[in-house]
mmCIF file of C-alpha atoms in Angstrom:
data_model
loop_
_atom_site.group_PDB
_atom_site.id
_atom_site.type_symbol
_atom_site.label_atom_id
_atom_site.label_comp_id
_atom_site.label_asym_id
_atom_site.label_seq_id
_atom_site.Cartn_x
_atom_site.Cartn_y
_atom_site.Cartn_z
ATOM 1 C CA MET D 1 177.538 -20.606 -22.716
ATOM 2 C CA SER D 2 177.223 -17.388 -19.892
ATOM 3 C CA ALA D 3 179.749 -15.510 -18.874
ATOM 4 C CA GLU D 4 179.047 -16.189 -15.387
ATOM 5 C CA ASP D 5 179.327 -20.239 -17.214
ATOM 6 C CA TRP D 6 183.046 -19.419 -19.007
ATOM 7 C CA ALA D 7 183.933 -17.498 -16.149
ATOM 8 C CA ASP D 8 182.981 -20.346 -13.787
ATOM 9 C CA ALA D 9 184.769 -23.176 -16.092
ATOM 10 C CA GLY D 10 187.741 -20.768 -16.300
ATOM 11 C CA LYS D 11 188.118 -20.648 -12.819
ATOM 12 C CA ASP D 12 188.015 -24.487 -12.767
ATOM 13 C CA THR D 13 190.574 -24.568 -15.664
ATOM 14 C CA GLU D 14 192.545 -22.615 -13.335
ATOM 15 C CA GLY D 15 192.154 -24.761 -10.467
ATOM 16 C CA VAL D 16 193.618 -27.900 -12.798
ATOM 17 C CA ARG D 17 196.218 -26.451 -14.237
ATOM 18 C CA ARG D 18 197.593 -25.786 -11.148
ATOM 19 C CA VAL D 19 197.073 -29.609 -10.332
ATOM 20 C CA GLY D 20 199.151 -30.094 -13.440
ATOM 21 C CA ARG D 21 201.866 -27.762 -12.885
ATOM 22 C CA ASP D 22 203.987 -30.806 -11.514
ATOM 23 C CA TYR D 23 203.057 -33.059 -14.562
ATOM 24 C CA LEU D 24 204.161 -30.005 -16.808
ATOM 25 C CA ASP D 25 207.305 -29.737 -14.498
ATOM 26 C CA SER D 26 208.308 -32.939 -15.148
ATOM 27 C CA LEU D 27 207.852 -32.244 -19.265
ATOM 28 C CA PRO D 28 210.492 -31.181 -21.936
ATOM 29 C CA GLN D 29 209.692 -27.523 -21.311
ATOM 30 C CA PRO D 30 209.457 -24.394 -23.982
ATOM 31 C CA PRO D 31 213.261 -23.003 -24.728
ATOM 32 C CA LYS D 32 213.350 -19.653 -22.864
ATOM 33 C CA ASP D 33 213.276 -17.376 -25.830
ATOM 34 C CA GLY D 34 213.688 -19.671 -27.844
ATOM 35 C CA SER D 35 213.625 -18.896 -31.444
ATOM 36 C CA PRO D 36 211.165 -19.829 -33.575
ATOM 37 C CA LYS D 37 213.451 -23.166 -34.830
ATOM 38 C CA ALA D 38 213.479 -24.114 -30.903
ATOM 39 C CA ASN D 39 210.143 -23.699 -30.558
ATOM 40 C CA ALA D 40 209.387 -25.927 -33.507
ATOM 41 C CA ASP D 41 212.063 -28.816 -32.078
ATOM 42 C CA TRP D 42 210.567 -28.769 -28.650
ATOM 43 C CA TRP D 43 206.512 -29.637 -29.782
ATOM 44 C CA LYS D 44 207.631 -32.211 -32.122
ATOM 45 C CA GLY D 45 209.762 -33.611 -29.620
ATOM 46 C CA LEU D 46 206.285 -33.844 -27.539
ATOM 47 C CA ASP D 47 204.171 -36.734 -28.187
ATOM 48 C CA PRO D 48 200.586 -36.332 -28.921
ATOM 49 C CA GLU D 49 199.884 -36.387 -24.878
ATOM 50 C CA GLN D 50 201.934 -34.138 -24.004
ATOM 51 C CA GLN D 51 201.470 -31.969 -26.723
ATOM 52 C CA ALA D 52 197.539 -32.432 -25.011
ATOM 53 C CA ALA D 53 198.592 -31.730 -21.972
ATOM 54 C CA TRP D 54 200.671 -27.907 -22.710
ATOM 55 C CA THR D 55 197.997 -26.883 -24.553
ATOM 56 C CA ALA D 56 195.118 -27.440 -22.047
ATOM 57 C CA LEU D 57 197.446 -26.533 -19.407
ATOM 58 C CA GLN D 58 199.425 -23.334 -20.504
ATOM 59 C CA PRO D 59 197.052 -22.157 -23.127
ATOM 60 C CA ASN D 60 198.968 -19.026 -23.499
ATOM 61 C CA THR D 61 202.008 -20.515 -23.796
ATOM 62 C CA VAL D 62 200.861 -22.869 -26.687
ATOM 63 C CA GLY D 63 199.368 -19.961 -28.585
ATOM 64 C CA GLY D 64 201.831 -17.528 -27.925
ATOM 65 C CA LEU D 65 205.143 -19.318 -29.432
ATOM 66 C CA ASP D 66 206.694 -18.394 -32.930
ATOM 67 C CA GLY D 67 207.389 -21.792 -34.892
ATOM 68 C CA LEU D 68 204.820 -24.228 -33.780
ATOM 69 C CA PRO D 69 201.759 -25.140 -36.230
ATOM 70 C CA ALA D 70 198.837 -22.905 -37.144
ATOM 71 C CA THR D 71 196.179 -25.984 -35.824
ATOM 72 C CA ALA D 72 198.001 -25.648 -32.071
ATOM 73 C CA ARG D 73 198.508 -22.156 -32.131
ATOM 74 C CA ASP D 74 194.695 -21.424 -32.583
ATOM 75 C CA GLU D 75 193.693 -24.275 -30.420
ATOM 76 C CA ALA D 76 195.036 -22.756 -27.538
ATOM 77 C CA ASN D 77 194.617 -19.833 -28.783
ATOM 78 C CA ARG D 78 190.761 -20.164 -28.588
ATOM 79 C CA ILE D 79 191.052 -21.593 -25.310
ATOM 80 C CA VAL D 80 192.355 -18.384 -24.276
ATOM 81 C CA LEU D 81 189.749 -16.027 -25.755
ATOM 82 C CA ASP D 82 186.764 -17.714 -24.730
ATOM 83 C CA GLU D 83 188.458 -17.889 -20.707
ATOM 84 C CA LYS D 84 188.929 -14.213 -21.165
ATOM 85 C CA ARG D 85 185.582 -13.267 -23.004
ATOM 86 C CA GLY D 86 183.523 -15.429 -20.065
ATOM 87 C CA GLN D 87 185.858 -13.046 -17.927
ATOM 88 C CA TYR D 88 184.993 -10.029 -19.067
ATOM 89 C CA ARG D 89 181.268 -10.613 -20.049
ATOM 90 C CA THR D 90 181.522 -11.311 -15.510
ATOM 91 C CA GLU D 91 183.791 -8.242 -15.059
ATOM 92 C CA LEU D 92 181.702 -5.648 -17.134
ATOM 93 C CA ASN D 93 178.510 -6.717 -15.905
ATOM 94 C CA GLY D 94 179.254 -6.117 -12.034
ATOM 95 C CA ILE D 95 180.516 -2.287 -12.687
ATOM 96 C CA PRO D 96 177.452 0.014 -12.990
ATOM 97 C CA LYS D 97 176.701 2.039 -16.189
ATOM 98 C CA PRO D 98 177.559 5.020 -17.080
ATOM 99 C CA PRO D 99 174.860 7.373 -15.866
ATOM 100 C CA ALA D 100 172.617 8.471 -18.585
ATOM 101 C CA ASN D 101 172.605 12.345 -17.626
ATOM 102 C CA GLU D 102 176.512 12.661 -19.158
ATOM 103 C CA TRP D 103 176.256 16.095 -20.326
ATOM 104 C CA THR D 104 174.831 19.193 -19.219
ATOM 105 C CA TRP D 105 175.228 22.797 -20.193
ATOM 106 C CA ILE D 106 176.562 25.219 -18.015
ATOM 107 C CA THR D 107 176.868 28.971 -18.885
ATOM 108 C CA ALA D 108 179.776 31.662 -18.015
ATOM 109 C CA GLY D 109 180.577 34.503 -19.701
ATOM 110 C CA MET D 110 178.763 35.033 -22.826
ATOM 111 C CA PHE D 111 178.097 31.343 -24.196
ATOM 112 C CA PRO D 112 176.449 27.980 -22.697
ATOM 113 C CA SER D 113 178.910 25.305 -22.833
ATOM 114 C CA LYS D 114 178.686 21.574 -22.393
ATOM 115 C CA VAL D 115 180.146 19.624 -19.783
ATOM 116 C CA HIS D 116 179.676 16.634 -17.810
ATOM 117 C CA THR D 117 177.594 16.121 -14.861
ATOM 118 C CA ASP D 118 178.779 15.874 -11.572
ATOM 119 C CA GLU D 119 177.383 12.506 -11.507
ATOM 120 C CA TRP D 120 178.839 11.105 -14.741
ATOM 121 C CA MET D 121 183.054 12.793 -13.349
ATOM 122 C CA GLU D 122 182.307 10.264 -10.390
ATOM 123 C CA TRP D 123 181.149 7.258 -12.161
ATOM 124 C CA ASP D 124 184.118 7.840 -14.821
ATOM 125 C CA LYS D 125 187.124 8.094 -11.793
ATOM 126 C CA LYS D 126 186.256 5.897 -10.246
ATOM 127 C CA TYR D 127 184.784 3.063 -12.617
ATOM 128 C CA GLY D 128 185.482 4.790 -16.347
ATOM 129 C CA ASP D 129 189.438 3.482 -17.256
ATOM 130 C CA GLN D 130 187.937 -0.517 -16.431
ATOM 131 C CA TYR D 131 184.696 0.001 -18.049
ATOM 132 C CA ARG D 132 185.979 0.911 -21.272
ATOM 133 C CA HIS D 133 188.674 -0.994 -20.800
ATOM 134 C CA LEU D 134 186.429 -4.159 -20.607
ATOM 135 C CA LYS D 135 184.017 -2.837 -23.023
ATOM 136 C CA SER D 136 186.525 -2.750 -26.193
ATOM 137 C CA SER D 137 188.232 -5.924 -25.414
ATOM 138 C CA LEU D 138 184.832 -7.555 -25.301
ATOM 139 C CA ASN D 139 184.355 -5.499 -29.342
ATOM 140 C CA GLY D 140 187.089 -6.834 -30.077
ATOM 141 C CA MET D 141 186.722 -10.431 -29.356
ATOM 142 C CA ASN D 142 183.326 -10.424 -30.530
ATOM 143 C CA ALA D 143 184.780 -10.057 -33.816
ATOM 144 C CA ILE D 144 187.300 -12.066 -33.456
ATOM 145 C CA GLN D 145 184.671 -14.171 -33.280
ATOM 146 C CA THR D 146 182.195 -13.211 -36.211
ATOM 147 C CA ARG D 147 185.030 -13.881 -38.649
ATOM 148 C CA PHE D 148 185.360 -17.684 -37.111
ATOM 149 C CA ASP D 149 181.602 -17.589 -37.693
ATOM 150 C CA GLN D 150 182.322 -16.656 -41.240
ATOM 151 C CA THR D 151 184.119 -19.640 -42.301
ATOM 152 C CA GLY D 152 182.226 -20.835 -45.406
ATOM 153 C CA VAL D 153 180.485 -18.037 -46.659
ATOM 154 C CA GLY D 154 181.133 -17.349 -50.020
ATOM 155 C CA GLY D 155 184.718 -19.843 -49.823
ATOM 156 C CA LEU D 156 186.099 -18.029 -47.175
ATOM 157 C CA PRO D 157 188.699 -20.496 -45.489
ATOM 158 C CA GLU D 158 189.157 -21.565 -41.409
ATOM 159 C CA ALA D 159 190.120 -18.668 -39.736
ATOM 160 C CA TYR D 160 193.288 -19.481 -37.273
ATOM 161 C CA LEU D 161 194.151 -17.422 -34.501
ATOM 162 C CA LEU D 162 198.133 -17.021 -34.227
ATOM 163 C CA GLY D 163 198.194 -14.366 -30.923
ATOM 164 C CA PHE D 164 196.096 -13.399 -28.684
ATOM 165 C CA SER D 165 195.203 -11.354 -25.176
ATOM 166 C CA PRO D 166 193.177 -8.381 -23.779
ATOM 167 C CA GLU D 167 196.002 -6.925 -21.885
ATOM 168 C CA GLY D 168 196.712 -3.137 -22.649
ATOM 169 C CA ASN D 169 195.736 -2.459 -25.897
ATOM 170 C CA GLY D 170 195.620 -6.028 -26.495
ATOM 171 C CA ARG D 171 196.737 -8.555 -29.655
ATOM 172 C CA ALA D 172 195.315 -10.324 -31.551
ATOM 173 C CA ILE D 173 196.876 -12.547 -34.970
ATOM 174 C CA VAL D 174 193.941 -13.779 -37.493
ATOM 175 C CA ALA D 175 194.892 -15.571 -40.045
ATOM 176 C CA ASN D 176 192.764 -16.468 -43.596
ATOM 177 C CA GLY D 177 193.750 -19.631 -44.083
ATOM 178 C CA ASN D 178 196.436 -22.063 -42.588
ATOM 179 C CA PRO D 179 199.625 -20.410 -43.377
ATOM 180 C CA ASP D 180 201.085 -23.502 -42.795
ATOM 181 C CA THR D 181 200.084 -24.945 -45.913
ATOM 182 C CA ALA D 182 199.511 -21.752 -48.041
ATOM 183 C CA ARG D 183 201.623 -21.168 -51.219
ATOM 184 C CA HIS D 184 201.511 -17.423 -50.503
ATOM 185 C CA GLN D 185 200.890 -15.857 -47.289
ATOM 186 C CA ALA D 186 200.496 -11.868 -46.528
ATOM 187 C CA VAL D 187 201.153 -10.603 -43.491
ATOM 188 C CA TYR D 188 199.837 -7.611 -42.859
ATOM 189 C CA VAL D 189 200.512 -4.856 -40.145
ATOM 190 C CA PRO D 190 197.935 -2.642 -39.034
ATOM 191 C CA GLY D 191 198.399 1.536 -38.128
ATOM 192 C CA THR D 192 197.748 4.088 -35.581
ATOM 193 C CA THR D 193 194.901 3.620 -33.418
ATOM 194 C CA SER D 194 194.662 0.135 -34.038
ATOM 195 C CA ASN D 195 194.218 -2.459 -30.401
ATOM 196 C CA LEU D 196 191.826 -4.851 -29.975
ATOM 197 C CA GLY D 197 188.705 -3.302 -30.011
ATOM 198 C CA SER D 198 189.071 -2.142 -33.167
ATOM 199 C CA ILE D 199 190.642 -5.611 -34.515
ATOM 200 C CA GLY D 200 187.353 -6.026 -36.469
ATOM 201 C CA GLY D 201 188.001 -3.519 -39.271
ATOM 202 C CA ASN D 202 191.529 -5.196 -39.914
ATOM 203 C CA VAL D 203 190.534 -8.689 -39.773
ATOM 204 C CA ASP D 204 188.182 -7.963 -42.867
ATOM 205 C CA ARG D 205 190.820 -5.612 -44.959
ATOM 206 C CA MET D 206 192.582 -8.997 -45.044
ATOM 207 C CA THR D 207 189.177 -10.966 -45.684
ATOM 208 C CA GLU D 208 188.743 -8.789 -48.394
ATOM 209 C CA LEU D 209 192.285 -9.501 -50.235
ATOM 210 C CA TRP D 210 192.052 -13.028 -49.404
ATOM 211 C CA ARG D 211 188.706 -12.807 -51.477
ATOM 212 C CA GLN D 212 190.881 -10.705 -54.036
ATOM 213 C CA THR D 213 193.440 -13.062 -54.447
ATOM 214 C CA GLN D 214 190.851 -15.986 -55.704
ATOM 215 C CA GLN D 215 189.670 -13.337 -57.802
ATOM 216 C CA ALA D 216 193.279 -12.897 -59.259
ATOM 217 C CA THR D 217 194.774 -16.157 -59.421
ATOM 218 C CA PRO D 218 191.330 -18.777 -58.694
ATOM 219 C CA ASN D 219 191.901 -21.560 -56.183
ATOM 220 C CA ALA D 220 195.519 -19.536 -55.433
ATOM 221 C CA SER D 221 196.732 -21.289 -51.806
ATOM 222 C CA VAL D 222 196.603 -17.934 -50.281
ATOM 223 C CA SER D 223 196.205 -17.116 -46.185
ATOM 224 C CA THR D 224 196.318 -13.351 -45.507
ATOM 225 C CA ILE D 225 197.047 -12.535 -42.204
ATOM 226 C CA THR D 226 195.941 -9.826 -39.602
ATOM 227 C CA TRP D 227 198.825 -9.110 -37.540
ATOM 228 C CA LEU D 228 198.220 -7.282 -34.314
ATOM 229 C CA GLY D 229 201.523 -8.132 -32.555
ATOM 230 C CA TYR D 230 202.686 -4.832 -31.353
ATOM 231 C CA ASP D 231 201.645 -1.821 -29.359
ATOM 232 C CA ALA D 232 200.915 0.549 -32.231
ATOM 233 C CA PRO D 233 200.162 4.346 -31.090
ATOM 234 C CA GLN D 234 196.941 5.443 -29.941
ATOM 235 C CA SER D 235 197.396 8.668 -31.180
ATOM 236 C CA ILE D 236 198.106 10.662 -34.078
ATOM 237 C CA VAL D 237 198.822 13.981 -32.358
ATOM 238 C CA LYS D 238 200.515 12.449 -28.913
ATOM 239 C CA ASP D 239 202.089 9.181 -30.354
ATOM 240 C CA ALA D 240 201.705 8.962 -33.938
ATOM 241 C CA PRO D 241 205.891 11.763 -34.437
ATOM 242 C CA PHE D 242 207.643 9.453 -32.118
ATOM 243 C CA GLU D 243 209.405 6.289 -34.126
ATOM 244 C CA HIS D 244 210.073 3.573 -30.766
ATOM 245 C CA TYR D 245 206.478 1.750 -31.753
ATOM 246 C CA ALA D 246 208.077 0.573 -34.943
ATOM 247 C CA TYR D 247 211.457 -0.139 -33.103
ATOM 248 C CA ASP D 248 209.911 -1.660 -30.141
ATOM 249 C CA GLY D 249 207.408 -4.095 -32.654
ATOM 250 C CA ALA D 250 209.634 -4.862 -35.477
ATOM 251 C CA PRO D 251 211.264 -7.890 -33.602
ATOM 252 C CA ALA D 252 208.335 -9.368 -32.764
ATOM 253 C CA TYR D 253 207.094 -8.886 -36.445
ATOM 254 C CA ARG D 254 210.743 -10.476 -37.539
ATOM 255 C CA LYS D 255 210.137 -13.729 -35.405
ATOM 256 C CA PHE D 256 206.546 -13.961 -36.325
ATOM 257 C CA LEU D 257 207.639 -14.482 -40.250
ATOM 258 C CA ASP D 258 210.199 -16.699 -38.842
ATOM 259 C CA GLY D 259 207.353 -18.669 -37.154
ATOM 260 C CA LEU D 260 206.124 -18.920 -40.899
ATOM 261 C CA ASP D 261 208.982 -20.844 -42.316
ATOM 262 C CA ALA D 262 209.466 -22.838 -39.203
ATOM 263 C CA SER D 263 205.971 -24.135 -39.265
ATOM 264 C CA TYR D 264 205.418 -24.532 -42.478
ATOM 265 C CA SER D 265 204.537 -27.840 -44.384
ATOM 266 C CA GLY D 266 204.024 -27.034 -48.248
ATOM 267 C CA SER D 267 205.805 -28.748 -50.257
ATOM 268 C CA SER D 268 207.453 -25.915 -52.210
ATOM 269 C CA GLU D 269 209.057 -23.019 -50.678
ATOM 270 C CA PRO D 270 206.020 -20.348 -49.689
ATOM 271 C CA HIS D 271 205.864 -17.110 -51.362
ATOM 272 C CA ARG D 272 205.603 -14.234 -48.038
ATOM 273 C CA THR D 273 204.431 -10.632 -49.040
ATOM 274 C CA ALA D 274 204.927 -8.535 -46.271
ATOM 275 C CA ILE D 275 202.164 -5.491 -46.260
ATOM 276 C CA GLY D 276 201.457 -2.231 -44.103
ATOM 277 C CA HIS D 277 199.710 0.146 -43.565
ATOM 278 C CA SER D 278 200.194 3.770 -43.100
ATOM 279 C CA TYR D 279 202.286 3.290 -39.267
ATOM 280 C CA GLY D 280 203.196 0.128 -40.028
ATOM 281 C CA THR D 281 204.577 0.559 -42.905
ATOM 282 C CA THR D 282 207.152 2.405 -40.773
ATOM 283 C CA LEU D 283 207.419 -0.666 -38.454
ATOM 284 C CA ILE D 284 208.154 -3.400 -41.401
ATOM 285 C CA GLY D 285 210.838 -0.111 -42.432
ATOM 286 C CA ALA D 286 212.232 -0.514 -38.694
ATOM 287 C CA ALA D 287 211.637 -4.496 -39.145
ATOM 288 C CA ALA D 288 214.146 -4.188 -41.876
ATOM 289 C CA GLN D 289 216.712 -1.744 -40.653
ATOM 290 C CA THR D 290 217.620 -3.514 -37.666
ATOM 291 C CA GLY D 291 217.459 -7.025 -38.718
ATOM 292 C CA ASP D 292 216.432 -9.557 -41.874
ATOM 293 C CA LEU D 293 213.370 -9.346 -42.642
ATOM 294 C CA ASN D 294 212.190 -12.411 -44.157
ATOM 295 C CA ALA D 295 210.029 -12.131 -47.232
ATOM 296 C CA ASP D 296 210.084 -12.143 -50.741
ATOM 297 C CA ASP D 297 208.170 -9.012 -51.495
ATOM 298 C CA VAL D 298 206.916 -5.806 -49.360
ATOM 299 C CA ILE D 299 204.166 -3.677 -49.716
ATOM 300 C CA PHE D 300 203.452 -0.158 -48.243
ATOM 301 C CA ALA D 301 199.916 2.307 -48.359
ATOM 302 C CA GLY D 302 199.223 5.195 -47.345
ATOM 303 C CA SER D 303 202.844 5.455 -45.961
ATOM 304 C CA PRO D 304 204.381 8.237 -43.376
ATOM 305 C CA GLY D 305 208.006 7.000 -43.872
ATOM 306 C CA VAL D 306 210.075 4.096 -43.117
ATOM 307 C CA LYS D 307 212.672 4.898 -41.401
ATOM 308 C CA VAL D 308 215.121 4.090 -44.653
ATOM 309 C CA GLY D 309 215.012 5.744 -48.217
ATOM 310 C CA SER D 310 216.020 3.005 -50.004
ATOM 311 C CA ALA D 311 213.676 0.429 -51.391
ATOM 312 C CA ASP D 312 217.118 -1.578 -51.570
ATOM 313 C CA GLU D 313 217.372 -1.851 -48.212
ATOM 314 C CA MET D 314 213.797 -3.662 -47.492
ATOM 315 C CA ASP D 315 215.832 -6.841 -47.042
ATOM 316 C CA VAL D 316 213.634 -8.448 -50.767
ATOM 317 C CA PRO D 317 214.581 -9.031 -53.729
ATOM 318 C CA LYS D 318 215.428 -6.189 -56.012
ATOM 319 C CA GLY D 319 212.250 -5.143 -57.581
ATOM 320 C CA HIS D 320 209.889 -6.275 -54.883
ATOM 321 C CA VAL D 321 208.977 -2.703 -52.807
ATOM 322 C CA TRP D 322 205.690 -2.209 -53.687
ATOM 323 C CA ASN D 323 204.040 1.475 -52.882
ATOM 324 C CA GLU D 324 200.551 3.094 -52.767
ATOM 325 C CA GLU D 325 199.452 6.205 -52.218
ATOM 326 C CA ALA D 326 195.291 7.867 -52.979
ATOM 327 C CA ASP D 327 195.526 10.969 -53.883
ATOM 328 C CA GLY D 328 193.444 12.495 -50.887
ATOM 329 C CA ASP D 329 196.076 10.579 -48.785
ATOM 330 C CA LYS D 330 197.575 13.729 -46.665
ATOM 331 C CA VAL D 331 199.715 11.161 -44.248
ATOM 332 C CA PRO D 332 202.615 10.151 -46.474
ATOM 333 C CA ASP D 333 203.200 14.455 -47.140
ATOM 334 C CA ILE D 334 202.882 14.667 -43.135
ATOM 335 C CA GLY D 335 204.531 11.976 -41.795
ATOM 336 C CA ARG D 336 207.580 11.897 -43.872
ATOM 337 C CA TRP D 337 209.547 14.510 -41.729
ATOM 338 C CA GLY D 338 209.643 12.596 -38.807
ATOM 339 C CA HIS D 339 209.560 8.606 -40.384
ATOM 340 C CA GLY D 340 211.314 9.651 -43.495
ATOM 341 C CA GLY D 341 214.699 7.720 -43.887
ATOM 342 C CA SER D 342 217.902 9.403 -46.010
ATOM 343 C CA GLN D 343 219.881 8.496 -49.007
ATOM 344 C CA TRP D 344 222.990 10.130 -50.495
ATOM 345 C CA LYS D 345 222.930 8.279 -53.876
ATOM 346 C CA MET D 346 222.277 10.938 -56.452
ATOM 347 C CA GLY D 347 219.024 12.139 -56.955
ATOM 348 C CA GLY D 348 218.767 10.638 -52.611
ATOM 349 C CA GLY D 349 218.416 13.079 -50.152
ATOM 350 C CA VAL D 350 216.199 13.297 -46.515
ATOM 351 C CA PHE D 351 212.719 12.538 -45.191
ATOM 352 C CA LEU D 352 212.533 10.499 -48.342
ATOM 353 C CA ILE D 353 209.314 8.114 -48.537
ATOM 354 C CA PRO D 354 207.868 4.970 -50.217
ATOM 355 C CA SER D 355 205.764 7.759 -52.863
ATOM 356 C CA ASP D 356 209.218 9.177 -53.257
ATOM 357 C CA ASP D 357 210.621 8.576 -57.517
ATOM 358 C CA ALA D 358 214.141 8.367 -55.881
ATOM 359 C CA PHE D 359 213.262 5.915 -52.790
ATOM 360 C CA GLY D 360 212.632 3.384 -55.807
ATOM 361 C CA ALA D 361 209.440 1.668 -55.421
ATOM 362 C CA HIS D 362 207.350 0.669 -57.592
ATOM 363 C CA GLN D 363 204.156 2.283 -57.543
ATOM 364 C CA MET D 364 201.007 0.842 -57.539
ATOM 365 C CA ASN D 365 197.912 2.453 -59.338
ATOM 366 C CA THR D 366 194.997 3.225 -56.659
ATOM 367 C CA HIS D 367 192.910 5.226 -59.497
ATOM 368 C CA ALA D 368 188.932 3.636 -60.904
ATOM 369 C CA GLU D 369 189.862 1.510 -63.572
ATOM 370 C CA GLY D 370 187.936 -0.271 -66.623
ATOM 371 C CA SER D 371 184.166 -0.724 -67.732
ATOM 372 C CA GLY D 372 181.556 -2.537 -67.349
ATOM 373 C CA PRO D 373 181.591 -5.806 -64.401
ATOM 374 C CA GLN D 374 186.109 -5.796 -64.397
ATOM 375 C CA ALA D 375 185.551 -2.094 -63.895
ATOM 376 C CA THR D 376 187.368 -1.040 -60.829
ATOM 377 C CA THR D 377 186.881 1.565 -58.104
ATOM 378 C CA GLY D 378 189.840 4.455 -56.614
ATOM 379 C CA ALA D 379 190.271 5.084 -53.726
ATOM 380 C CA GLU D 380 190.741 8.664 -52.516
ATOM 381 C CA GLY D 381 191.404 8.368 -49.038
ATOM 382 C CA HIS D 382 194.215 7.196 -45.933
ATOM 383 C CA SER D 383 191.551 4.034 -45.712
ATOM 384 C CA GLU D 384 189.966 2.599 -48.794
ATOM 385 C CA TYR D 385 193.002 1.122 -49.837
ATOM 386 C CA TRP D 386 191.160 -2.093 -48.190
ATOM 387 C CA GLU D 387 187.902 -1.844 -50.425
ATOM 388 C CA LYS D 388 186.242 -3.761 -52.030
ATOM 389 C CA GLY D 389 186.363 -3.291 -55.829
ATOM 390 C CA THR D 390 189.304 -0.876 -55.727
ATOM 391 C CA THR D 391 192.057 -0.575 -57.377
ATOM 392 C CA ALA D 392 194.328 -0.889 -54.841
ATOM 393 C CA LEU D 393 193.234 -3.739 -53.583
ATOM 394 C CA LYS D 394 193.603 -5.461 -56.963
ATOM 395 C CA ASN D 395 197.075 -4.895 -57.172
ATOM 396 C CA GLN D 396 197.266 -5.984 -53.503
ATOM 397 C CA ALA D 397 195.617 -8.790 -54.204
ATOM 398 C CA LEU D 398 197.826 -9.692 -57.920
ATOM 399 C CA VAL D 399 201.597 -8.713 -55.622
ATOM 400 C CA VAL D 400 200.855 -11.861 -53.329
ATOM 401 C CA VAL D 401 199.596 -14.153 -56.317
ATOM 402 C CA GLY D 402 202.807 -12.906 -57.604
ATOM 403 C CA GLU D 403 200.921 -11.998 -61.062
ATOM 404 C CA TYR D 404 203.494 -9.113 -60.831
ATOM 405 C CA GLY D 405 202.444 -7.906 -64.986
ATOM 406 C CA ASP D 406 199.390 -7.355 -64.447
ATOM 407 C CA VAL D 407 200.103 -5.124 -61.973
ATOM 408 C CA THR D 408 199.236 -1.479 -62.843
ATOM 409 C CA ALA D 409 200.995 1.637 -62.235
ATOM 410 C CA PRO D 410 199.727 4.832 -61.274
ATOM 411 C CA ARG D 411 199.109 6.560 -64.811
#
């Protein structure tokens, strides 16, 4: 369908929804600010016809409720995704494109300076923010669709859209494999500069992790999830030093993890790993500090600090906090002054981060290992922990599938 067709369909659907609201009002309502278990109980109390009505008439509601089955949330969120993509394409087509002559040179004093043209400045003042939001959001929606289209390629499992919104910086929760039936679940929190427009790179990271788990344990039952369910800092300099992004997002992360329990239908208890990169590790630390983190293992990569000073404070069994710091990663040493934790045990202190021995995390190797077909390469910077073929990725996968004895420590 064209963008105009989707936009028209969206308008028609909204009309149907207005008519159907009286019917929905007659049905059992979702609990107000309900826990994942309460949400799950509400959904189970509906018959199939009622569930279908809620999905068709209020997909935003169904798609956003932690505790509902992944299949139900996915169906609802795909409806919202398709409608929003059509709407945003139509809106973008209605905005004049930016002037081709964006830049010009002026001479001020002895040296020429490159500045925006008056024509471009006028366009930017009138349309710039809206244009950039629409373009960025559409990039993210297209990236999500690309992941849908990759299902089956190289054995990649079905993708599930467990959360979606293009409002503000955007929200997207994308799972490789159904977490309701997966024995091993991994829920990854991305860090600074993450938004809907850049979701593709973060989804790719969890796709690579899923593939690596299959090498670690062939045919392992695994779901790897990209969780962009919070407003991440958008600027390294202006935003990342502040802690409120982590504390503001922590309750939503805890609720999502609890929701995975409420919707789980597997035959045995799930094994769940919380994974964070950069500022995402800070959020996971804040989630453990201010509530109960429903996880069995925690993996930090490139952490600037997690607000607590000890692995014992991470709500997982002793010995199940893991950390990776690549040699070329500068974020941990810089970030510790804003997000490091404290402890007063022997060898402790202040501004501790997971890379410090006193913190008590297992340090995982990120250097190249081995030779021949099984050799791995090293991760050398802040963004390379999920690069295909790296030791960092291999070690993460081993934790996710519970093969702890094969995890290697730094040399």
